[in-house]
CSV table of C-alpha atoms and ligand atoms in Angstrom, one decimal:
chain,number,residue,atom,x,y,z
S,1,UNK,CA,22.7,-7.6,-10.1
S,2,UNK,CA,25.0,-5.7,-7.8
S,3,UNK,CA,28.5,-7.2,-7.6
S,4,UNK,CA,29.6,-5.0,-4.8
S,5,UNK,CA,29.3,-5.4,-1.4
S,6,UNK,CA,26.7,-2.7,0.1
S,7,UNK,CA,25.8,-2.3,4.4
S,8,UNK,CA,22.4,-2.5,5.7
S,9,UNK,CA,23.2,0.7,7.2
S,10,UNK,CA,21.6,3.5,4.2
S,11,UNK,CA,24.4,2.0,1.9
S,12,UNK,CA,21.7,-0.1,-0.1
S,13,UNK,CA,18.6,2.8,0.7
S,14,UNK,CA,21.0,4.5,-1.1
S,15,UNK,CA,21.6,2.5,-4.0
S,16,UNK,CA,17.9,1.9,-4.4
S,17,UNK,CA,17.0,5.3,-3.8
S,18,UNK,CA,19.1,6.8,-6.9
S,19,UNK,CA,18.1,3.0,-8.7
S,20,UNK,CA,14.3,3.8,-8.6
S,21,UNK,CA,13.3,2.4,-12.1
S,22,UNK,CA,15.4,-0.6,-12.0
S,23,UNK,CA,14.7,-3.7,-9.9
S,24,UNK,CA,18.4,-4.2,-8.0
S,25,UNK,CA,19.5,-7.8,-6.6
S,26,UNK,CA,22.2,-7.2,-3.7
S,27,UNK,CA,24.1,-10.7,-3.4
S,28,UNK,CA,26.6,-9.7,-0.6
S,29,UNK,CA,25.6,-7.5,2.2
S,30,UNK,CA,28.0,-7.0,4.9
S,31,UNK,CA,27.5,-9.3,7.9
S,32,UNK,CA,24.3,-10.9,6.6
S,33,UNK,CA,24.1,-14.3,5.1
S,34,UNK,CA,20.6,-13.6,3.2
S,35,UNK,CA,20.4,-11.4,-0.3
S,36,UNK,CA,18.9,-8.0,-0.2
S,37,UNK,CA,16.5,-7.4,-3.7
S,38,UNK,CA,14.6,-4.3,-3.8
S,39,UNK,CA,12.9,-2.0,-6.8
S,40,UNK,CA,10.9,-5.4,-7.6
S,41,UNK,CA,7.9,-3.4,-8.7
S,42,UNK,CA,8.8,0.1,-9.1
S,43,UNK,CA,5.8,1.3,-12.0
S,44,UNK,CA,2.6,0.8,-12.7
S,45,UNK,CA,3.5,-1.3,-16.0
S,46,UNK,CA,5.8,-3.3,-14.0
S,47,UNK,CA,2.5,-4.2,-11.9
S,48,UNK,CA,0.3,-5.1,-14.7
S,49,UNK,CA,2.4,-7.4,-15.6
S,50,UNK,CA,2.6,-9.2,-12.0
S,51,UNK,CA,-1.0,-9.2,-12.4
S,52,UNK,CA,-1.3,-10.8,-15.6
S,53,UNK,CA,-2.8,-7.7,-16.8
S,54,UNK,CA,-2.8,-4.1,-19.6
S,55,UNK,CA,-3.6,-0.9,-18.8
S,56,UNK,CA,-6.9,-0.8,-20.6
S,57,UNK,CA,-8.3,-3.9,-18.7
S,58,UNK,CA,-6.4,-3.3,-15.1
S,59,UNK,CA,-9.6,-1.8,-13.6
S,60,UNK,CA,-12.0,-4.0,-14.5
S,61,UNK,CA,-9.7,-7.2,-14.2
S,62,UNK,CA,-9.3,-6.2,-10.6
S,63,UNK,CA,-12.6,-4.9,-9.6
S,64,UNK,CA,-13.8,-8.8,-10.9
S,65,UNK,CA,-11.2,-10.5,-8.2
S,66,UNK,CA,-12.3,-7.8,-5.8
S,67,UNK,CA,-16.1,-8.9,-6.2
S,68,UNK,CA,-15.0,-13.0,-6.4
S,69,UNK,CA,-12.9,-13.6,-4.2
S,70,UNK,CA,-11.3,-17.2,-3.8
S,71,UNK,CA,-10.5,-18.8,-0.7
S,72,UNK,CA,-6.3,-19.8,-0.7
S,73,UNK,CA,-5.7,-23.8,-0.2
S,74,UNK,CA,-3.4,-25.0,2.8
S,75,UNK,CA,-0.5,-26.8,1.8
S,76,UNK,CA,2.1,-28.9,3.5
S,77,UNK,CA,5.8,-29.0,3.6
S,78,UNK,CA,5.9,-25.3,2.4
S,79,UNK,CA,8.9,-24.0,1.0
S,80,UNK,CA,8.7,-20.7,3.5
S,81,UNK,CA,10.0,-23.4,5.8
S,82,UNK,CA,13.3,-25.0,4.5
S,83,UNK,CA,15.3,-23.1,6.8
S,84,UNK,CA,15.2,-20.7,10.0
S,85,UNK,CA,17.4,-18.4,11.9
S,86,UNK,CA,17.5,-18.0,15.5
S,87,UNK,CA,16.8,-14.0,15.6
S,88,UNK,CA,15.9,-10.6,13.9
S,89,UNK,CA,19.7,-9.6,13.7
S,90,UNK,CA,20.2,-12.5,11.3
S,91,UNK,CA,18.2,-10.9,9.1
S,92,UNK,CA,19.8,-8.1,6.6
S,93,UNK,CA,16.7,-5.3,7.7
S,94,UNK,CA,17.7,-1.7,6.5
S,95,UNK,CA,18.4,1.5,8.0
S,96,UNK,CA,17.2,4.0,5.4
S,97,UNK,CA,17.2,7.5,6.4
S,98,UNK,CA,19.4,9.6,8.4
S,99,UNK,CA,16.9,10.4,11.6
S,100,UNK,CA,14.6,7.2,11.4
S,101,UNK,CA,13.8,5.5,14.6
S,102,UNK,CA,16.1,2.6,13.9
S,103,UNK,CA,16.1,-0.4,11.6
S,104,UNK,CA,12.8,-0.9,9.7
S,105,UNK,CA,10.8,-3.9,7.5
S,106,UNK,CA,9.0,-2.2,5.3
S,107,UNK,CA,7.6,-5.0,3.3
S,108,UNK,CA,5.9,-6.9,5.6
S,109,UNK,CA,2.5,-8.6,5.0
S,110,UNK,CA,1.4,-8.9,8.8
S,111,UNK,CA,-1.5,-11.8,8.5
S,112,UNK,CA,-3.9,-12.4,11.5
S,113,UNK,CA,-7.4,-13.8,13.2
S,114,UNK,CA,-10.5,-12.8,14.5
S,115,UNK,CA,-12.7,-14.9,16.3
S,116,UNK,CA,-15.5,-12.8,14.2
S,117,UNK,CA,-14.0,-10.6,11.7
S,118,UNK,CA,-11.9,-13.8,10.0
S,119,UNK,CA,-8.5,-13.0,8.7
S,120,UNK,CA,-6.7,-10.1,7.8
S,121,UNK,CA,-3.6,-9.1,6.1
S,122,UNK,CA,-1.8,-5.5,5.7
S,123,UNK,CA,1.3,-4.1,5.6
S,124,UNK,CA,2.7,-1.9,8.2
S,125,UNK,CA,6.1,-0.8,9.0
S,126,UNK,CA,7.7,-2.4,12.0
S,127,UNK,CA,10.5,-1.0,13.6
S,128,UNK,CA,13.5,-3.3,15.1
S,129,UNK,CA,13.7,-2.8,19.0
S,130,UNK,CA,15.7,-5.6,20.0
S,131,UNK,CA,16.5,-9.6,18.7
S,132,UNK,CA,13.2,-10.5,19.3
S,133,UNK,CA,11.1,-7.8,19.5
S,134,UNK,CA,9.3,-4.9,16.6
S,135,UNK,CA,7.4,-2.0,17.5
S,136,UNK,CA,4.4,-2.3,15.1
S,137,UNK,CA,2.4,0.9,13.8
S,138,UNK,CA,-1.1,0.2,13.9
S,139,UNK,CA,-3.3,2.9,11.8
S,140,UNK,CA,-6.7,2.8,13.6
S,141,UNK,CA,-7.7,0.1,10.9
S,142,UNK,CA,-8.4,-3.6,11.3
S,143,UNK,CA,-5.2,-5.0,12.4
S,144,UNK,CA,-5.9,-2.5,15.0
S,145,UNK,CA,-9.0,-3.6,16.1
S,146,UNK,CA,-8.4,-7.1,16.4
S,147,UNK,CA,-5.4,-5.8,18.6
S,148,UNK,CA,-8.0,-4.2,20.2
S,149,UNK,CA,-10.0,-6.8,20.8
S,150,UNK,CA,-7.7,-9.3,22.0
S,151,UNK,CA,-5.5,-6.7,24.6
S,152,UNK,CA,-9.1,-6.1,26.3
S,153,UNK,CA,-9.2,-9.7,27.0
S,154,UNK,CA,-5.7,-9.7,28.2
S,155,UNK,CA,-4.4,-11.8,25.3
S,156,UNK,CA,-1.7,-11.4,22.8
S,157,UNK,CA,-2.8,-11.3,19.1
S,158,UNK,CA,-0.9,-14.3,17.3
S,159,UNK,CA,0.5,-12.8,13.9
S,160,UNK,CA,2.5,-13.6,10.9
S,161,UNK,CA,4.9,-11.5,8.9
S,162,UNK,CA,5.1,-12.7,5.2
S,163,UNK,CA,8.5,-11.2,3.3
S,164,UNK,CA,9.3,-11.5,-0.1
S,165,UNK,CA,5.7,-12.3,-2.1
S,166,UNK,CA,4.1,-12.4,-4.9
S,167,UNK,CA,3.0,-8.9,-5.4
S,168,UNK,CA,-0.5,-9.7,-5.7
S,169,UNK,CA,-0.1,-10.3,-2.4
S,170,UNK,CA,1.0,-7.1,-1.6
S,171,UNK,CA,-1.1,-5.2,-3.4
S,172,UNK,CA,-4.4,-7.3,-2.2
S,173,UNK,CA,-2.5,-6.5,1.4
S,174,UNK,CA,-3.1,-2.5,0.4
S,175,UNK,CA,-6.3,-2.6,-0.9
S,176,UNK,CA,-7.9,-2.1,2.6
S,177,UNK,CA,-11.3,-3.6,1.7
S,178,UNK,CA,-13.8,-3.7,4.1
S,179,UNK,CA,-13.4,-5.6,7.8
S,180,UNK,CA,-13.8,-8.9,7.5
S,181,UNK,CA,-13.4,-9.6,4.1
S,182,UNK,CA,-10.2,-11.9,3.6
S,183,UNK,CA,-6.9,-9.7,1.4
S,184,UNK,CA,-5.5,-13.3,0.9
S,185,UNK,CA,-8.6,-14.5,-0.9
S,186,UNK,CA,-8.4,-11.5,-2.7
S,187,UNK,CA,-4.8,-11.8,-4.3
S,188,UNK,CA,-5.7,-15.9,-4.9
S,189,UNK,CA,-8.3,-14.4,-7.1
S,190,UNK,CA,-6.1,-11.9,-9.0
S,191,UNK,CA,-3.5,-15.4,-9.2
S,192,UNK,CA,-6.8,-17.1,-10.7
S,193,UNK,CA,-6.6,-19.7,-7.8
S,194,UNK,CA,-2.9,-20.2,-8.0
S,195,UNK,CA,-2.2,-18.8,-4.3
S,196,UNK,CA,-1.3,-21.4,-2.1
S,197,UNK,CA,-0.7,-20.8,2.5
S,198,UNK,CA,0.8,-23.0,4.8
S,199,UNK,CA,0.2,-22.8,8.4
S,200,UNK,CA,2.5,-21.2,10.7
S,201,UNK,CA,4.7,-23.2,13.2
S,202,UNK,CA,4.6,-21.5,16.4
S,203,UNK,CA,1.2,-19.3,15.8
S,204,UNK,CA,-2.2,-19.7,14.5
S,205,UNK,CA,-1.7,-18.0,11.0
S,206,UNK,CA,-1.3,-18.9,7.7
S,207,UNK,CA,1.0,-17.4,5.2
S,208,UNK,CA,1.8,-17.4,1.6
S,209,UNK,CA,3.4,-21.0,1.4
S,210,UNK,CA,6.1,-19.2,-1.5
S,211,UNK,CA,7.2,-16.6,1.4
S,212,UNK,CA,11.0,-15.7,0.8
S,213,UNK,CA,10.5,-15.4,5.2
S,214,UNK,CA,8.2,-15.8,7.6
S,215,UNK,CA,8.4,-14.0,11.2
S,216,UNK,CA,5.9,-15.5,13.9
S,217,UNK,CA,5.6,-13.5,16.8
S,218,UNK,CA,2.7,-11.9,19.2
S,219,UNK,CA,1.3,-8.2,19.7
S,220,UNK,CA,1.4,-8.2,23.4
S,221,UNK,CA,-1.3,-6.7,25.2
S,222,UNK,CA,-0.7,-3.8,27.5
S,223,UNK,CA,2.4,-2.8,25.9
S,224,UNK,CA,3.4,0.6,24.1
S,225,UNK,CA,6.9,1.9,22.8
S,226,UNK,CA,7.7,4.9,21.4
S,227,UNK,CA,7.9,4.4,17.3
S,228,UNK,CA,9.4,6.3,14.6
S,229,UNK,CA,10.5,9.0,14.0
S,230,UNK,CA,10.1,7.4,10.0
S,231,UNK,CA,10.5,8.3,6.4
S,232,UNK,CA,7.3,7.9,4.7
S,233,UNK,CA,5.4,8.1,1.5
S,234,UNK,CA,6.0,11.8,1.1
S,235,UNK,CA,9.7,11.6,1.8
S,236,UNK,CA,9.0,13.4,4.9
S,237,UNK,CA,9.2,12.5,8.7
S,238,UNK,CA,6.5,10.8,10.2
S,239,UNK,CA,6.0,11.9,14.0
S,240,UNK,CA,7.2,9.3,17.0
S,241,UNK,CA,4.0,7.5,18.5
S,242,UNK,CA,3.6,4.7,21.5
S,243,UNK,CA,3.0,2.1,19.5
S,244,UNK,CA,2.6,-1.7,20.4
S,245,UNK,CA,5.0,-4.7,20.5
S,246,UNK,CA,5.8,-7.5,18.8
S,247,UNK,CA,7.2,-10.5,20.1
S,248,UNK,CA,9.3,-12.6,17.9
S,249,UNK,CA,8.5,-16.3,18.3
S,250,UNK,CA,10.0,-17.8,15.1
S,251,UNK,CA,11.7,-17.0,12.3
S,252,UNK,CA,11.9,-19.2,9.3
S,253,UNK,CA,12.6,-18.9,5.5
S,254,UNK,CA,13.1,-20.4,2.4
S,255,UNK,CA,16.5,-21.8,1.0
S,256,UNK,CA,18.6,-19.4,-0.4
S,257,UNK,CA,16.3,-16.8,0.7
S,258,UNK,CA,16.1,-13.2,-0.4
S,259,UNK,CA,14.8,-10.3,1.9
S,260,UNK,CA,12.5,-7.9,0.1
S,261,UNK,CA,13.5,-4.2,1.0
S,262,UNK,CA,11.2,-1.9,0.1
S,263,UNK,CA,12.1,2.2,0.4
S,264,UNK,CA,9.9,4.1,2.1
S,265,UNK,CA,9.2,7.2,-0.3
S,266,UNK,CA,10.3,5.3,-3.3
S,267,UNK,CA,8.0,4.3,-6.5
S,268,UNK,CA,7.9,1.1,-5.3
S,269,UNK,CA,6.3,2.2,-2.1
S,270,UNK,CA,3.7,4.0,-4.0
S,271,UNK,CA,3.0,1.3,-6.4
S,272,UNK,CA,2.2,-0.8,-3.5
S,273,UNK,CA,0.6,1.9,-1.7
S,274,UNK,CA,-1.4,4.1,-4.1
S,275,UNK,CA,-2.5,2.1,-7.0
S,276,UNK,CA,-4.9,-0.3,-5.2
S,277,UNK,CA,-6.4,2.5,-3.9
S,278,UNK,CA,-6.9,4.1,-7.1
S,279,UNK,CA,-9.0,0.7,-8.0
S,280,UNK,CA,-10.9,1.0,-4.8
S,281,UNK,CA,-12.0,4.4,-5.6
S,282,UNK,CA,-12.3,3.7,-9.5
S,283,UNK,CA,-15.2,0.9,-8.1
S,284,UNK,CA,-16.6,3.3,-5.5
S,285,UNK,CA,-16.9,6.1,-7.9
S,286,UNK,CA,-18.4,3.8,-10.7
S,287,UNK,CA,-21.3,3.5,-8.1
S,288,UNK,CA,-22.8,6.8,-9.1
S,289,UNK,CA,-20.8,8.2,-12.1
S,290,UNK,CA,-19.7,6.4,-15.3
S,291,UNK,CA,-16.0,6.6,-14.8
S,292,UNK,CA,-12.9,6.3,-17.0
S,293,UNK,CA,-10.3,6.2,-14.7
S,294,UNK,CA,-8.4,7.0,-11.5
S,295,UNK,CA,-4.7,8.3,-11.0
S,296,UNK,CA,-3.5,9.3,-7.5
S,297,UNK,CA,-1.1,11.5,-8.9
S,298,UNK,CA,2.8,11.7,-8.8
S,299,UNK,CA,3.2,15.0,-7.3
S,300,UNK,CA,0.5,14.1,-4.9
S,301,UNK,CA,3.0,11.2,-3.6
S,302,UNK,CA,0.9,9.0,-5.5
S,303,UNK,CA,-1.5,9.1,-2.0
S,304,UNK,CA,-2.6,12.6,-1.2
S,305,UNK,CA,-4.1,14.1,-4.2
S,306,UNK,CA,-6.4,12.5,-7.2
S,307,UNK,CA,-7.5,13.4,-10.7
S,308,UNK,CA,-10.7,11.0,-12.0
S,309,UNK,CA,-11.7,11.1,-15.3
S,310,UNK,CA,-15.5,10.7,-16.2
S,311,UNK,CA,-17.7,10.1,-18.6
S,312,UNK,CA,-20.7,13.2,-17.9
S,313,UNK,CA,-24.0,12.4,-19.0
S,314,UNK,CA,-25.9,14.6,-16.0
S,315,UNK,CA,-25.0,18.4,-14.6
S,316,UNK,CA,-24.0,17.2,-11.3
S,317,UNK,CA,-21.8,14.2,-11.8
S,318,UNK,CA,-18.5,16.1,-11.8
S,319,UNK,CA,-19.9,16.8,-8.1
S,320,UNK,CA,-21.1,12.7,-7.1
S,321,UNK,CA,-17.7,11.9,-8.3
S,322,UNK,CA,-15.4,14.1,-5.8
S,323,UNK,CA,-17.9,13.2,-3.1
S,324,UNK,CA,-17.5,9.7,-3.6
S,325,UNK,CA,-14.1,9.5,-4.3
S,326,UNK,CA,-13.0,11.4,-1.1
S,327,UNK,CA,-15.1,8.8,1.1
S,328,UNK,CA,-13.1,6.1,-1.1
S,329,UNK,CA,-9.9,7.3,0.2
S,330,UNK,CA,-10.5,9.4,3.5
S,331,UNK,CA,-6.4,10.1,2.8
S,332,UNK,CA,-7.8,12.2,-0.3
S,333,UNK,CA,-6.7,15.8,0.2
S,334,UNK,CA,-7.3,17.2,-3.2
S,335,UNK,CA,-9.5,15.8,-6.3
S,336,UNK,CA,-10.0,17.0,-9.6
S,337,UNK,CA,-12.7,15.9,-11.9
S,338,UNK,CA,-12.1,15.6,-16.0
S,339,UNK,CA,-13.9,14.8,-18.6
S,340,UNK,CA,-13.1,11.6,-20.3
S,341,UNK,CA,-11.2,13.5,-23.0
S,342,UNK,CA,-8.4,14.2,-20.3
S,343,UNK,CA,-5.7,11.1,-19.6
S,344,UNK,CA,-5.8,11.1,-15.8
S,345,UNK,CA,-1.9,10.1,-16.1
S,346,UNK,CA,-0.7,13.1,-17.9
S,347,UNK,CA,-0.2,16.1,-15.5
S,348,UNK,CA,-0.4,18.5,-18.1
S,349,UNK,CA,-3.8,17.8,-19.7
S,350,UNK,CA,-5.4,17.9,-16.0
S,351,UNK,CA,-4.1,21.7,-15.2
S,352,UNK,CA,-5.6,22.5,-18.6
S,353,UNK,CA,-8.6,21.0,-17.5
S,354,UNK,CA,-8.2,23.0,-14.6
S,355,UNK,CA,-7.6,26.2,-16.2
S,356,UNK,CA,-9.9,26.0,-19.2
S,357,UNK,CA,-12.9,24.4,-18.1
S,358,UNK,CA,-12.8,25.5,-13.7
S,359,UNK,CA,-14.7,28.2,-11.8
S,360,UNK,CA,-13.4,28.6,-8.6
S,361,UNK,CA,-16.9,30.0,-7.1
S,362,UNK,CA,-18.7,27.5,-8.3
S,363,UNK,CA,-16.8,24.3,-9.2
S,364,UNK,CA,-15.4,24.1,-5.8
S,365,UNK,CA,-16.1,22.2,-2.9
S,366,UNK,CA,-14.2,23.1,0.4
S,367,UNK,CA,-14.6,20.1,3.3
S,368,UNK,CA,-13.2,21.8,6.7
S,369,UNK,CA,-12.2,20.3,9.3
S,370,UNK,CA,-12.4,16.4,8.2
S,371,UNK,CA,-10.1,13.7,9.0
S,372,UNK,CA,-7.4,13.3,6.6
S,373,UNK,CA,-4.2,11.4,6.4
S,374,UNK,CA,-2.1,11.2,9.1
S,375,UNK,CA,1.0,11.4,6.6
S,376,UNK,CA,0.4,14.6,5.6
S,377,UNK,CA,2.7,17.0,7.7
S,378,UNK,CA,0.4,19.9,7.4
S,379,UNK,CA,-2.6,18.2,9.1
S,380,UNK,CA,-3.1,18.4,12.7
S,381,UNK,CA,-1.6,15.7,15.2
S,382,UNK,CA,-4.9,13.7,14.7
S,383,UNK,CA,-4.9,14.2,11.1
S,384,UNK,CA,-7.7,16.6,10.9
S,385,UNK,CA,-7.2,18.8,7.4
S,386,UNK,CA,-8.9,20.4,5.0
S,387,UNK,CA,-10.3,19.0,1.2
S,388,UNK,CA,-11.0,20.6,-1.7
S,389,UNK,CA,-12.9,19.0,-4.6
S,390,UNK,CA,-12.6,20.4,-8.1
S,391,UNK,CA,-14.7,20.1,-10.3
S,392,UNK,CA,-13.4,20.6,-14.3
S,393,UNK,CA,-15.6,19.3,-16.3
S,394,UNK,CA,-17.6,20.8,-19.4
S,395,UNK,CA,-20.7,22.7,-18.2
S,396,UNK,CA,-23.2,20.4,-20.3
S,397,UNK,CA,-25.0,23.3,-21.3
S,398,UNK,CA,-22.0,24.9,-23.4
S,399,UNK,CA,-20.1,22.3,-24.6
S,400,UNK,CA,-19.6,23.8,-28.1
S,401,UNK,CA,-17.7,26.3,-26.4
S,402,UNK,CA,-14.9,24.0,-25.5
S,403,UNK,CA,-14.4,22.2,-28.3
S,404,UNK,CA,-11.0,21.5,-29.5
S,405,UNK,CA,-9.7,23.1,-32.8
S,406,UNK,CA,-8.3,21.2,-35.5
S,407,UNK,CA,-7.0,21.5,-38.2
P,501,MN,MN1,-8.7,-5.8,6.2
């Protein structure tokens, strides 16, 4: 709890920037009605335990409500509508770094329909440009598309933004499965049922019926603005874009609401961003290669680079495993392969991997020119890069060479 009164304007980014392990709860923020709670989930443990779930059974537990998903009930009389405000400036949104853009939600579940693909729900970041209007960045994925889709019809593309849920919800929200499969039914499954929507007032949508708040609004065909510049996962600038608009049409929220704030950069960020991924690549990779597990690592802003750890039974699985893991995650830059004698989680055991059991001429594979993420500043402007795969595990031929001594 913090007694003292912080300012939407980098005063709490700050506090929850040099806070990063602890969840903070903000209960006056100057000129703003609503609390301010951020740091909710801020490490892997902290998500296990949102998702009733250890470390040793995380994987499999997911990959299960990845495979059966449950479709959410609709409720009435939802508690995401007690109460509503009139426009965005009521709502305490932060600036966080010196240079951003301008104001920016950053924990926004945007929901939304296609007439074929179904319903969608990701997060993106949505900058303020006005009391009723966001500028929305759309990574060409499938919010996009059904943007897409609906501006070459010359119709707006009703949405819902969802603040302040469960974070099953956000983490089924950054899972990116494929199109058409439905991220809500996805976190109802990892709640075992328990998920509940209601439908929106002014659009189509539903949302998570437990929202803290619940912005309705429009992407308006034909329109772009210029977005950014922003703070991203790797702490650095992310470049200004046209990007298209969102028109507010509601706002609403629940009783004594509180407004999630997530900091870009910050462990929570890359607890929501990085560690569904790391399940979508542990299932991808468990396709062709026993695996043991998956760590988009720290230094790799928890995003960019990847160590997996497998069990090797045939010569060329360290080589199916960086294959398949870089077309899990086309973000992938970097990916080492262990054995399953390395923990994936400790830095330290991976470079000895890398140093002790790694042949640069032949353990490497070098992918030019591929697209990459568009996050990473040393990439191109369309986010074509260069990967490397590593592959450090024991030659199966020699194994007695690299045993470990003991004593
Ligand atoms: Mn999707």
């Amino acid at each position: 709890m913090v007694e003292d009164r912080f300012s939407t304007d980098y005063g709490i980014a700050r506090e929850l920037y040099n806070n990063q392990d602890k969840t903070l709860v903000f209960e006056k923020v100057d000129g703003y009605d609503f609390r301010v709670i951020g740091n909710l989930c801020c490490s892997r443990d902290s998500l296990y335990r949102a998702l009733s779930t250890g470390k040793e059974e995380y994987n499999e537990k997911v990959a299960r409500a990845v495979e059966n998903p449950v479709t959410p009930r609709i409720v009435k009389n939802a508690r995401c509508f007690e109460g509503e405000v009139k426009g965005l400036h009521e709502l305490p949104i932060l600036r966080h770094f010196r240079g951003d853009g301008g104001k920016y939600i950053t924990s926004g579940v945007v929901v939304a329909k296609d007439p074929e693909h179904g319903r969608n729900a990701s997060v993106h970041r949505l900058m303020v440009m006005g009391e009723n209007r966001l500028a929305i960045r759309l990574v060409e994925r499938h919010l996009y598309e059904y943007h897409r889709r609906a501006e070459e019809g010359g119709e707006p593309l009703e949405i819902a933004i969802a603040i302040g849920v469960h974070p099953a919800v956000l983490y089924a929200a950054g899972y990116s499965p494929p199109r058409g499969y439905d991220e809500l039914s996805l976190a109802n499954a990892l709640l075992d049922g328990k998920l509940e929507l209601a439908r929106c007032r002014t659009v189509d949508v539903e949302v998570p019926a437990e929202s803290e708040i619940v912005i309705e609004g429009r992407i308006l065909p034909g329109e772009r603005v210029d977005e950014g510049p922003f703070v991203d996962i790797t702490g650095t600038y992310d470049i200004v874009r046209e990007q298209p608009v969102v028109e507010v049409t509601g706002i609403a929220h629940r009783r004594n609401a509180y407004y999630h704030a997530l900091l870009p950069g910050g462990r929570e960020h890359k607890v929501f961003m990085g560690l569904p991924i790391e399940n979508k690549i542990y299932r991808e990779v468990k396709k062709v290669v026993d695996v043991r597990n998956v760590c988009l690592t720290e230094g790799g802003c928890n995003w960019l680079h990847g160590a997996v750890a497998i069990f090797k039974k045939r010569a060329k699985d360290g080589r199916r495993a960086i294959h398949s893991a870089i077309e899990a995650h086309p973000s992938m830059k970097h990916v080492i392969v262990v054995d399953d004698d390395i923990d994936v989680f400790d830095p330290v055991r991976v470079e000895f991997a890398l140093a002790t059991r790694f042949q640069a001429t032949k353990d490497a594979i070098v992918f030019p020119g591929v697209k990459g993420s568009s996050l990473d500043p040393s990439a191109d402007k369309n986010a074509i890069t260069a990967k490397l795969g590593l592959d450090a595990t024991k030659p199966l031929d020699r194994l007695k060479d690299f045993e470990s001594a003991e004593i």
